[in-house]
Amino acid sequence: MAASKKAVLGPLVGAVDQGTSSTRFLVFNSKTAELLSHHQVEIKQEFPREGWVEQDPKEILHSVYECIEKTCEKLGQLNIDISNIKAIGVSNQRETTVVWDKLTGEPLYNAVAAPVSPGPSDPAAVVSSGSSVPAAGASSVWLDLRTQSTVESLSKRIPGNNNFVKSKTGLPLSTYFSAVKLRWLLDNVRKVQKAVEEDRALFGTIDSWLIWSLTGGASGGVHCTDVTNASRTMLFNIHSLEWDKELCEFFEIPMKILPNVRSSSEIYGLMKAGALEGVPISGCLGDQSAALVGQMCFQDGQAKNTYGTGCFLLCNTGRKCVFSEHGLLTTVAYKLGRDKPVYYALEGSVAIAGAVIRWLRDNLGIIKTSEEIEKLAKEVGTSYGCYFVPAFSGLYAPYWEPSARGIICGLTQFTNKCHIAFAALEAVCFQTREILDAMNRDCGIPLSHLQVDGGMTNNKILMQLQADILYIPVVKPSMPETTALGAAMAAGAAEGVGVWSLEPEDLSAVTMERFEPQINAEESEIRYSTWKKAVMKSMGWVTTQSSESGMP
C-alpha cells in the first residue's frame, strides 16, 4: 500500500468516508487508483432511550479533521508531498439528519439516525421494523425508531393515493428517510423550533453538515448537498431534480432551511482550515452511490452488492427512472458534473447480513470472532438440509412481511453448529438472490455478473456460495475501498480539478477476484426453492402487537 520514496506520483485525491461507526480519510493516486494512505477514527453512537440512535455532529466533524491530519502525517513519513492532493471527495451514511445554527455553527440537536431497513409505505410494517434487531447485536445507527408515530400520522393524510410520495421521490413513506426525522425534530425539540422561527436553522444530511463546516461554517460555509443524498430525504423530486414544494408542504418543512442541490462532481468550496487548507471539496456521493461509482458500474444494468451489517444492492438503470413492482426503491445513482446527465438506480437491501454472524457470536456464542464462521462452515461444506431465515424483525424486500420471525429449520439429530454456521452464510446469499430476482423482473435485464464489496467479502466461502446460489460469477475488486474510491473519482473528475478521467479507456483496470458457480443449475434451483419454503414457514408468526411479539 505504501508508495516507495522514489515513486513518481500523479496528482492525488483525498476522500472522507463518513460511515455509521467510523470516519476515514483515504488518499488515492488519480492515475492508478492506488490507495496510498488512510486513517480511521471510531464514532460513538448514543442511545438516549431504547429504539433511539444519535451521534454527536461535532464529534463527527472533529473525527474528519483528525483523520485528515493523521493521514497527512503518514504521507509525510512516506515522503509524499501533501501539496499533491488536488481535491477532496465526501461519501457519507445517508438519511442521518442534522439541524444546526448558521450563526454559531453549533448543532441544535444530535444527528438523528436511520432505522434498520427502508420500509414499505404500510406503517404497520414500518412500526415493526427493527424492534428486535438490537438483540441480534446489530444496534447500529440504522435502528432509530422514534419516528413511527410521525409516520402513522402522516400516512393518514396522504393526498389522493399512497403513490403521492413514491411517484415523486421513488421512496415509500417510512421512518428511514430524512423528512420524517426532520419533522420529528421540528415537533419535539424547542431549540430547533426557535431557530427556524428566528431564521437561524439549517438542515442537512451528514454531507451537508461536513461541507458547510469544512468550507468555513458560520464564516461563509457552503450549504449544499448532492443529488444522491437529496434523493434520500423524501423531499426531493427525482424527475425535476429539485426540492418539491408539494412534498415540503405535506411534511410542513420550511424550504429556506434546505441545502442547495448540486451535482455529485463539481467544486462546492475550499477547505478553510487544517493541513489541506485551500484544497477544493469537489465530490459528494451517498455511500451506496459512491460504491457504485467506485465499482465503475457506469453501464445500464451493472449492479453491485455491499455486504455489511445489512446488504445494499444497487443496479444502474441508466437515464431512466425504473419504478419497482417488487418493493425496491428508485434512487439517484449519480450525476457526475453540472452539465452531465443524471443516472438512476434501483436499490434493494437485505436487513440482516453481517448482523446474523454477530448474532451467532454474541447471542448463541458458537463463534468467538466473526472471522471464525468461515472455519466452521469449511469443516462441513454443507448445511446438511438446515435453513436459517434471519427474520429477526420481520421480512423486508421483496416480501414486506412484518409478521415473520427468524427460524432455523430442517434440523436433524446430526445437525451441529458447523451446519448452522453454513446455513447463516447461505441465508445472506439467498436473500441477495431474492433482491436480484426482483431487480431482474423490474428491469427486464438479467444480470451477467455481480460486483461485490464490503467487509464480508473477505469470506471466500460466502463469495463462492453467492456465485453458486445466483448461478452467475461474483466479481470482487482486489482494492476493497470502493466507497471512498467513488468519492475520490467524483472529486478528481470535477470541472476545474480535472485530474481523474472517467472516460472508459482511461479508467485504470482494477484487478478482480472472480468466483464462478461450481454446482449445476438444477442443484442451485433446488436449494433456492427450499429456501423459499423456509421463508414461507417464517411468516405469520406474530399475530398481535403483544409484548411477547418482540415489537415495540
Coordinates of C-alpha atoms in Angstrom, one line a residue:
M1 CA 0.0 0.0 0.0
A2 CA 2.8 2.3 0.8
A3 CA 4.5 4.1 -2.1
S4 CA 8.2 3.9 -2.4
K5 CA 10.1 7.0 -1.7
K6 CA 11.2 7.3 -5.3
A7 CA 7.7 6.8 -6.7
V8 CA 6.7 9.4 -9.2
L9 CA 3.2 10.1 -8.3
G10 CA 0.4 11.6 -10.3
P11 CA -1.9 14.1 -8.7
L12 CA -3.5 12.7 -5.5
V13 CA -7.2 12.9 -4.4
G14 CA -8.5 12.5 -0.8
A15 CA -11.8 11.1 0.2
V16 CA -13.7 11.5 3.5
D17 CA -15.7 8.3 4.1
Q18 CA -18.1 9.1 7.0
G19 CA -19.8 5.8 7.9
T20 CA -22.2 4.7 10.6
S21 CA -19.5 3.5 13.0
S22 CA -16.3 5.3 11.9
T23 CA -14.8 8.1 9.9
R24 CA -11.9 7.6 7.5
F25 CA -9.8 9.7 5.3
L26 CA -8.1 8.0 2.3
V27 CA -5.7 9.3 -0.3
F28 CA -5.6 7.8 -3.8
N29 CA -3.2 8.2 -6.8
S30 CA -5.6 9.6 -9.5
K31 CA -3.6 7.9 -12.3
T32 CA -3.5 4.4 -10.9
A33 CA -6.4 4.4 -8.3
E34 CA -3.8 3.0 -5.8
L35 CA -4.6 3.7 -2.1
L36 CA -1.5 5.4 -0.7
S37 CA -2.6 6.1 2.9
H38 CA -5.5 6.3 5.3
H39 CA -6.6 6.9 8.9
Q40 CA -9.7 5.8 10.7
V41 CA -11.4 7.0 13.9
E42 CA -14.3 5.2 15.6
I43 CA -17.5 7.2 16.2
K44 CA -19.6 6.8 19.3
Q45 CA -23.3 6.0 19.0
E46 CA -25.6 7.3 21.7
F47 CA -28.8 5.5 22.8
P48 CA -30.7 8.1 24.9
R49 CA -33.5 5.6 25.2
E50 CA -34.4 2.3 23.7
G51 CA -35.0 2.5 20.0
W52 CA -33.3 5.9 19.7
V53 CA -29.9 6.2 18.0
E54 CA -28.0 9.5 17.8
Q55 CA -24.5 10.7 17.1
D56 CA -22.8 14.0 18.0
P57 CA -22.3 16.1 14.8
K58 CA -19.3 17.9 16.4
E59 CA -17.6 14.6 17.2
I60 CA -18.2 13.5 13.5
L61 CA -16.6 16.8 12.3
H62 CA -13.6 16.6 14.7
S63 CA -13.1 13.0 13.5
V64 CA -12.8 14.2 9.9
Y65 CA -10.2 16.8 10.9
E66 CA -8.3 14.2 12.9
C67 CA -8.3 11.7 10.0
I68 CA -7.1 14.3 7.6
E69 CA -4.2 15.4 9.9
K70 CA -3.1 11.9 10.7
T71 CA -3.3 10.8 7.0
C72 CA -1.2 13.8 6.0
E73 CA 1.4 12.9 8.7
K74 CA 1.5 9.3 7.3
L75 CA 2.0 10.7 3.8
G76 CA 4.9 12.8 5.1
Q77 CA 6.5 9.7 6.6
L78 CA 6.3 8.2 3.1
N79 CA 8.0 11.2 1.6
I80 CA 4.8 12.1 -0.3
D81 CA 4.2 15.9 -0.5
I82 CA 0.6 16.7 0.6
S83 CA 0.6 19.6 -1.9
N84 CA 0.0 16.9 -4.5
I85 CA -3.6 16.5 -3.0
K86 CA -5.7 18.4 -5.6
A87 CA -9.2 17.7 -4.4
I88 CA -11.3 16.0 -1.7
G89 CA -14.5 14.0 -2.1
V90 CA -17.1 13.2 0.6
S91 CA -19.0 10.0 0.9
N92 CA -21.4 9.6 3.8
Q93 CA -24.0 7.5 5.6
R94 CA -27.3 8.5 4.1
E95 CA -30.5 9.8 5.6
T96 CA -29.0 10.7 9.0
T97 CA -30.4 14.1 9.8
V98 CA -28.7 17.2 11.3
V99 CA -30.1 20.7 12.1
W100 CA -27.7 23.4 13.2
D101 CA -27.4 27.2 13.9
K102 CA -26.0 29.1 10.9
L103 CA -24.8 32.0 13.1
T104 CA -22.9 30.0 15.7
G105 CA -22.2 26.8 13.8
E106 CA -23.5 24.7 16.7
P107 CA -25.7 21.7 16.1
L108 CA -29.2 22.3 17.7
Y109 CA -29.6 18.6 18.4
N110 CA -27.7 15.3 17.9
A111 CA -27.7 13.8 14.5
V112 CA -30.8 11.5 14.3
A113 CA -30.0 8.3 12.5
A114 CA -31.9 6.0 10.2
P115 CA -33.6 2.7 11.2
V116 CA -32.6 -0.8 10.1
S117 CA -34.0 -1.0 6.6
P118 CA -36.1 1.1 4.2
G119 CA -39.7 0.0 5.0
P120 CA -42.8 -0.1 2.8
S121 CA -45.4 2.6 2.9
D122 CA -47.6 0.5 5.1
P123 CA -47.0 2.0 8.6
A124 CA -47.8 -1.3 10.3
A125 CA -44.7 -2.8 8.6
V126 CA -42.7 0.3 9.4
V127 CA -43.7 0.1 13.0
S128 CA -42.5 -3.4 13.4
S129 CA -39.2 -2.8 11.7
G130 CA -36.0 -3.2 13.7
S131 CA -37.5 -3.7 17.1
S132 CA -35.9 -7.0 17.9
V133 CA -32.7 -6.4 15.9
P134 CA -30.7 -4.8 18.8
A135 CA -30.8 -8.3 20.4
A136 CA -29.2 -9.5 17.3
G137 CA -26.1 -7.5 18.1
A138 CA -26.9 -5.1 15.2
S139 CA -27.5 -1.9 17.3
S140 CA -26.3 0.5 14.7
V141 CA -27.1 4.0 13.5
W142 CA -29.8 2.4 11.4
L143 CA -32.1 1.4 14.3
D144 CA -33.8 4.7 15.3
L145 CA -37.5 4.0 15.8
R146 CA -38.7 7.2 17.4
T147 CA -40.4 8.5 14.2
Q148 CA -43.0 5.7 14.0
S149 CA -45.9 7.8 15.3
T150 CA -44.8 10.6 12.9
V151 CA -45.1 8.2 10.0
E152 CA -48.5 7.0 11.2
S153 CA -50.0 10.5 11.5
L154 CA -48.5 11.5 8.1
S155 CA -49.8 8.3 6.3
K156 CA -53.4 9.2 7.5
R157 CA -53.3 12.5 5.5
I158 CA -51.5 11.5 2.2
P159 CA -53.4 13.3 -0.5
G160 CA -55.2 11.1 -3.0
N161 CA -53.3 7.8 -3.0
N162 CA -50.2 6.3 -1.4
N163 CA -48.3 7.0 -4.6
F164 CA -48.1 10.7 -3.8
V165 CA -44.7 10.3 -2.1
K166 CA -43.4 7.4 -4.2
S167 CA -44.1 8.8 -7.6
K168 CA -42.1 12.0 -6.9
T169 CA -39.3 10.5 -4.7
G170 CA -39.0 6.8 -5.6
L171 CA -39.4 6.1 -1.9
P172 CA -42.1 4.7 0.3
L173 CA -43.3 6.8 3.3
S174 CA -41.0 5.4 6.0
T175 CA -39.1 6.2 9.2
Y176 CA -36.0 5.5 7.2
F177 CA -35.8 8.8 5.3
S178 CA -34.7 12.2 6.5
A179 CA -38.1 14.1 6.1
V180 CA -39.7 12.1 8.9
K181 CA -36.8 12.7 11.2
L182 CA -36.7 16.4 10.4
R183 CA -40.5 16.6 11.1
W184 CA -39.8 14.8 14.5
L185 CA -37.1 17.4 15.4
L186 CA -39.4 20.3 14.4
D187 CA -42.2 18.8 16.5
N188 CA -40.2 17.8 19.6
V189 CA -37.1 20.0 20.0
R190 CA -37.7 23.5 21.2
K191 CA -34.2 24.7 20.2
V192 CA -34.9 23.6 16.6
Q193 CA -38.3 25.3 16.5
K194 CA -36.9 28.6 17.9
A195 CA -34.0 28.6 15.4
V196 CA -36.4 28.0 12.5
E197 CA -38.7 30.9 13.7
E198 CA -35.6 33.2 14.0
D199 CA -34.3 32.1 10.6
R200 CA -31.1 30.7 12.1
A201 CA -31.6 27.0 11.3
L202 CA -30.0 24.9 8.5
F203 CA -30.9 21.3 7.8
G204 CA -28.7 18.8 6.1
T205 CA -27.7 15.2 5.9
I206 CA -24.1 14.4 7.1
D207 CA -22.5 15.5 3.8
S208 CA -24.1 19.0 4.1
W209 CA -23.1 19.4 7.7
L210 CA -19.5 18.4 6.8
I211 CA -19.2 20.5 3.6
W212 CA -20.7 23.6 5.4
S213 CA -18.3 23.2 8.3
L214 CA -15.2 22.4 6.3
T215 CA -15.8 25.4 3.9
G216 CA -16.0 28.0 6.7
G217 CA -19.0 27.2 8.8
A218 CA -20.6 30.3 10.3
S219 CA -18.0 32.3 8.3
G220 CA -19.3 31.7 4.8
G221 CA -19.7 27.9 4.8
V222 CA -21.3 26.5 1.7
H223 CA -24.8 25.0 2.4
C224 CA -25.2 22.3 -0.2
T225 CA -25.9 18.6 -0.8
D226 CA -25.7 16.5 -3.9
V227 CA -28.5 14.8 -5.9
T228 CA -27.8 11.3 -4.4
N229 CA -28.1 12.5 -0.8
A230 CA -31.1 14.7 -1.6
S231 CA -32.8 11.8 -3.2
R232 CA -32.9 10.1 0.2
T233 CA -34.7 12.9 2.1
M234 CA -38.2 12.2 0.8
L235 CA -38.4 16.0 -0.1
F236 CA -36.6 15.8 -3.4
N237 CA -38.3 15.3 -6.8
I238 CA -36.1 12.8 -8.6
H239 CA -37.5 13.9 -12.0
S240 CA -37.1 17.6 -11.8
L241 CA -34.0 17.3 -9.6
E242 CA -35.3 20.0 -7.2
W243 CA -36.8 20.2 -3.8
D244 CA -40.5 19.5 -4.2
K245 CA -42.8 22.3 -3.0
E246 CA -45.8 19.9 -2.5
L247 CA -43.7 17.5 -0.5
C248 CA -42.3 20.2 1.7
E249 CA -45.9 21.4 2.3
F250 CA -47.1 17.9 3.1
F251 CA -44.3 17.4 5.7
E252 CA -44.6 21.1 6.7
I253 CA -40.9 21.6 6.2
P254 CA -39.8 25.3 5.6
M255 CA -37.8 25.2 2.3
K256 CA -35.5 28.0 3.5
I257 CA -33.7 25.5 5.8
L258 CA -32.8 23.1 2.9
P259 CA -29.4 23.0 1.3
N260 CA -28.8 23.9 -2.4
V261 CA -28.7 20.7 -4.5
R262 CA -25.7 20.3 -6.7
S263 CA -24.2 17.6 -8.9
S264 CA -22.0 14.8 -7.4
S265 CA -18.9 16.2 -9.1
E266 CA -18.2 20.0 -9.0
I267 CA -16.3 22.4 -6.8
Y268 CA -18.5 23.2 -3.9
G269 CA -16.0 25.3 -1.9
L270 CA -12.4 25.2 -0.5
M271 CA -11.1 23.7 2.8
K272 CA -10.8 26.7 5.2
A273 CA -8.7 25.0 7.9
G274 CA -6.3 22.2 8.7
A275 CA -3.5 20.6 6.8
L276 CA -5.4 20.8 3.5
E277 CA -6.5 24.4 3.7
G278 CA -7.3 25.7 0.2
V279 CA -7.9 22.3 -1.4
P280 CA -11.3 22.2 -3.2
I281 CA -14.1 19.9 -2.0
S282 CA -15.4 18.7 -5.3
G283 CA -17.1 15.3 -5.0
C284 CA -20.1 14.3 -2.9
L285 CA -22.0 11.0 -3.0
G286 CA -24.1 9.0 -0.6
D287 CA -22.2 5.9 0.4
Q288 CA -24.1 3.4 -1.8
S289 CA -23.9 5.6 -4.8
A290 CA -20.2 6.1 -4.1
A291 CA -19.6 2.3 -4.1
L292 CA -21.5 2.1 -7.4
V293 CA -19.1 4.7 -8.9
G294 CA -16.1 3.1 -7.2
Q295 CA -17.1 -0.3 -8.8
M296 CA -17.3 1.6 -12.1
C297 CA -20.9 0.4 -12.7
F298 CA -21.4 3.1 -15.3
Q299 CA -23.4 0.9 -17.7
D300 CA -27.1 0.4 -17.7
G301 CA -27.7 -3.0 -16.0
Q302 CA -24.5 -3.2 -14.0
A303 CA -25.0 -3.9 -10.3
K304 CA -23.0 -4.0 -7.1
N305 CA -23.8 -5.5 -3.6
T306 CA -22.1 -4.1 -0.5
Y307 CA -22.0 -6.7 2.3
G308 CA -22.0 -5.1 5.8
T309 CA -24.4 -5.3 8.8
G310 CA -27.0 -5.4 6.0
C311 CA -26.6 -5.7 2.3
F312 CA -27.2 -2.9 -0.2
L313 CA -27.8 -3.9 -3.8
L314 CA -27.8 -1.2 -6.4
C315 CA -28.4 -1.7 -10.1
N316 CA -27.7 1.2 -12.6
T317 CA -30.8 1.7 -14.7
G318 CA -29.3 4.4 -16.9
R319 CA -31.0 7.7 -17.6
K320 CA -34.5 6.3 -16.9
C321 CA -36.3 6.0 -13.6
V322 CA -37.5 2.4 -13.2
F323 CA -40.2 2.1 -10.6
S324 CA -40.3 -1.3 -8.8
E325 CA -43.3 -3.6 -8.7
H326 CA -41.4 -5.7 -6.1
G327 CA -40.8 -3.4 -3.2
L328 CA -37.4 -1.9 -4.3
L329 CA -36.5 1.7 -4.1
T330 CA -35.9 4.1 -7.0
T331 CA -33.0 6.4 -6.3
V332 CA -30.5 8.8 -8.0
A333 CA -27.3 6.8 -8.8
Y334 CA -25.1 9.9 -9.6
K335 CA -24.7 13.0 -11.7
L336 CA -21.1 13.4 -12.4
G337 CA -20.9 17.1 -13.4
R338 CA -23.2 20.2 -13.5
D339 CA -23.9 19.6 -17.3
K340 CA -23.8 15.8 -17.2
P341 CA -26.9 13.6 -17.3
V342 CA -28.4 12.1 -14.2
Y343 CA -28.3 8.3 -13.8
Y344 CA -30.8 6.4 -11.7
A345 CA -30.6 3.1 -9.8
L346 CA -32.9 0.5 -8.3
E347 CA -31.9 -0.3 -4.7
G348 CA -32.8 -3.3 -2.6
S349 CA -31.5 -4.0 0.9
V350 CA -31.1 -7.1 3.0
A351 CA -31.7 -6.0 6.6
I352 CA -29.7 -8.8 8.3
A353 CA -26.4 -9.9 6.7
G354 CA -23.3 -9.4 8.9
A355 CA -25.8 -9.0 11.7
V356 CA -26.6 -12.7 11.6
I357 CA -23.0 -13.6 12.1
R358 CA -22.8 -11.2 15.1
W359 CA -26.0 -12.9 16.4
L360 CA -24.2 -16.3 16.3
R361 CA -21.3 -14.8 18.1
D362 CA -23.0 -12.6 20.7
N363 CA -26.3 -14.4 21.3
L364 CA -25.5 -18.1 20.7
G365 CA -21.8 -18.0 21.4
I366 CA -21.0 -20.6 18.8
I367 CA -18.1 -18.4 17.5
K368 CA -15.8 -16.0 19.3
T369 CA -14.9 -13.8 16.4
S370 CA -16.9 -13.1 13.2
E371 CA -14.0 -14.5 11.1
E372 CA -14.4 -17.9 12.8
I373 CA -17.6 -18.6 10.8
E374 CA -15.6 -19.4 7.7
K375 CA -13.6 -22.1 9.5
L376 CA -16.8 -23.7 10.9
A377 CA -18.6 -23.6 7.6
K378 CA -15.5 -25.1 5.8
E379 CA -15.4 -28.0 8.2
V380 CA -18.7 -29.3 6.8
G381 CA -19.0 -27.7 3.4
T382 CA -22.8 -28.1 3.6
S383 CA -25.8 -27.0 5.7
Y384 CA -27.0 -30.7 5.7
G385 CA -30.5 -29.6 4.8
C386 CA -30.6 -26.9 7.5
Y387 CA -32.1 -23.5 6.6
F388 CA -31.8 -20.3 8.6
V389 CA -34.2 -17.4 7.9
P390 CA -32.9 -14.4 10.0
A391 CA -36.2 -12.5 10.0
F392 CA -35.4 -11.1 13.5
S393 CA -37.8 -8.2 12.9
G394 CA -39.9 -9.3 10.0
L395 CA -39.1 -9.8 6.3
Y396 CA -38.1 -6.9 4.1
A397 CA -37.8 -6.6 0.3
P398 CA -39.4 -8.3 -1.6
Y399 CA -41.9 -9.7 1.0
W400 CA -42.6 -6.7 3.3
E401 CA -44.0 -9.1 5.9
P402 CA -43.8 -7.7 9.5
S403 CA -45.4 -10.8 11.0
A404 CA -42.4 -13.0 10.2
R405 CA -39.8 -14.0 12.8
G406 CA -36.4 -15.8 12.5
I407 CA -36.4 -19.6 12.1
I408 CA -33.9 -22.4 11.8
C409 CA -35.5 -25.4 10.2
G410 CA -34.6 -28.7 8.6
L411 CA -32.8 -29.8 11.8
T412 CA -31.9 -33.5 12.4
Q413 CA -30.0 -35.2 15.2
F414 CA -26.8 -34.8 13.1
T415 CA -27.1 -31.0 12.8
N416 CA -24.3 -29.2 14.6
K417 CA -23.0 -25.7 15.0
C418 CA -21.0 -26.0 11.8
H419 CA -24.2 -26.7 9.7
I420 CA -25.9 -23.7 11.4
A421 CA -22.9 -21.5 10.6
F422 CA -23.0 -22.7 7.0
A423 CA -26.8 -22.0 6.8
A424 CA -26.2 -18.5 8.2
L425 CA -23.8 -17.7 5.3
E426 CA -26.3 -19.3 2.8
A427 CA -29.0 -17.0 4.2
V428 CA -27.1 -13.9 3.2
C429 CA -26.7 -15.3 -0.3
F430 CA -30.4 -16.4 -0.7
Q431 CA -31.6 -13.0 0.5
T432 CA -29.3 -11.4 -2.1
R433 CA -30.7 -13.6 -4.8
E434 CA -34.3 -12.6 -3.9
I435 CA -33.4 -8.9 -4.3
L436 CA -31.6 -9.7 -7.5
D437 CA -34.5 -11.6 -8.9
A438 CA -36.8 -8.7 -8.1
M439 CA -34.4 -6.3 -9.9
N440 CA -34.2 -8.6 -13.0
R441 CA -38.1 -8.6 -13.1
D442 CA -38.3 -4.8 -12.7
C443 CA -35.5 -4.1 -15.2
G444 CA -36.0 -6.9 -17.7
I445 CA -32.2 -7.2 -17.9
P446 CA -30.8 -10.4 -16.4
L447 CA -27.5 -9.7 -14.7
S448 CA -24.5 -11.3 -16.2
H449 CA -22.3 -11.0 -13.1
L450 CA -22.5 -9.3 -9.6
Q451 CA -19.8 -6.9 -8.4
V452 CA -19.3 -7.1 -4.6
D453 CA -17.6 -5.1 -1.8
G454 CA -17.7 -4.6 1.9
G455 CA -16.1 -6.4 4.9
M456 CA -17.9 -9.7 4.5
T457 CA -16.4 -10.2 1.0
N458 CA -13.2 -11.4 2.7
N459 CA -15.0 -14.6 3.4
K460 CA -14.2 -16.8 0.5
I461 CA -16.8 -19.5 1.3
L462 CA -19.5 -16.7 1.3
M463 CA -18.4 -15.5 -2.1
Q464 CA -18.4 -19.0 -3.6
L465 CA -21.8 -19.7 -2.1
Q466 CA -23.0 -16.4 -3.6
A467 CA -21.9 -17.4 -7.1
D468 CA -23.4 -20.9 -6.7
I469 CA -26.8 -19.5 -5.4
L470 CA -27.0 -16.7 -8.0
Y471 CA -25.7 -19.0 -10.7
I472 CA -23.6 -16.1 -12.2
P473 CA -20.0 -15.1 -11.5
V474 CA -19.3 -12.9 -8.5
V475 CA -16.5 -10.4 -9.0
K476 CA -14.6 -8.7 -6.2
P477 CA -12.0 -5.9 -6.7
S478 CA -8.7 -6.6 -5.0
M479 CA -8.7 -3.0 -3.6
P480 CA -11.7 -3.2 -1.2
E481 CA -12.2 0.6 -0.6
T482 CA -14.7 1.1 -3.4
T483 CA -16.9 3.6 -1.5
A484 CA -14.0 6.0 -0.8
L485 CA -12.7 5.4 -4.3
G486 CA -16.0 6.5 -5.8
A487 CA -15.9 9.8 -3.8
A488 CA -12.3 10.4 -4.9
M489 CA -13.1 9.7 -8.6
A490 CA -16.0 12.2 -8.4
A491 CA -13.8 14.8 -6.8
G492 CA -10.9 14.3 -9.2
A493 CA -13.1 14.4 -12.3
A494 CA -14.8 17.7 -11.3
E495 CA -14.6 20.6 -13.7
G496 CA -11.8 22.9 -12.5
V497 CA -9.9 19.9 -11.0
G498 CA -9.7 17.5 -13.9
V499 CA -7.1 15.1 -12.5
W500 CA -9.2 11.9 -12.8
S501 CA -10.6 10.9 -16.2
L502 CA -13.8 8.9 -16.1
E503 CA -13.6 8.0 -19.8
P504 CA -13.9 4.2 -20.2
E505 CA -10.5 4.0 -22.0
D506 CA -8.7 5.9 -19.2
L507 CA -10.1 4.1 -16.2
S508 CA -7.3 2.0 -14.8
A509 CA -8.0 -1.7 -15.0
V510 CA -8.7 -2.9 -11.5
T511 CA -7.6 -6.4 -10.6
M512 CA -10.5 -8.6 -9.7
E513 CA -11.0 -11.9 -7.9
R514 CA -13.7 -13.9 -9.7
F515 CA -15.8 -16.7 -8.2
E516 CA -17.6 -18.9 -10.8
P517 CA -20.6 -21.1 -10.0
Q518 CA -19.3 -24.6 -9.1
I519 CA -22.6 -26.5 -8.8
N520 CA -25.0 -27.4 -11.5
A521 CA -28.0 -25.2 -12.3
E522 CA -30.5 -27.8 -11.1
E523 CA -28.9 -28.1 -7.6
S524 CA -28.8 -24.3 -7.3
E525 CA -32.6 -24.1 -8.1
I526 CA -33.5 -26.9 -5.7
R527 CA -31.6 -25.1 -2.8
Y528 CA -33.3 -21.8 -3.7
S529 CA -36.8 -23.3 -3.8
T530 CA -36.2 -25.0 -0.4
W531 CA -35.1 -21.6 1.0
K532 CA -38.3 -20.1 -0.3
K533 CA -40.3 -22.9 1.5
A534 CA -38.4 -22.0 4.7
V535 CA -39.3 -18.3 4.2
M536 CA -43.0 -19.2 4.0
K537 CA -42.7 -21.1 7.3
S538 CA -41.3 -17.9 9.0
M539 CA -44.4 -15.9 8.1
G540 CA -47.5 -15.2 10.2
W541 CA -45.6 -15.8 13.4
V542 CA -46.6 -12.6 15.2
T543 CA -50.4 -12.3 15.3
T544 CA -50.8 -9.4 17.8
Q545 CA -48.8 -6.4 18.8
S546 CA -48.3 -8.0 22.2
S547 CA -45.2 -7.6 24.3
E548 CA -44.2 -11.2 23.5
S549 CA -44.1 -10.4 19.8
G550 CA -40.8 -8.6 20.1
M551 CA -42.4 -5.5 18.6
P552 CA -42.4 -2.1 20.5

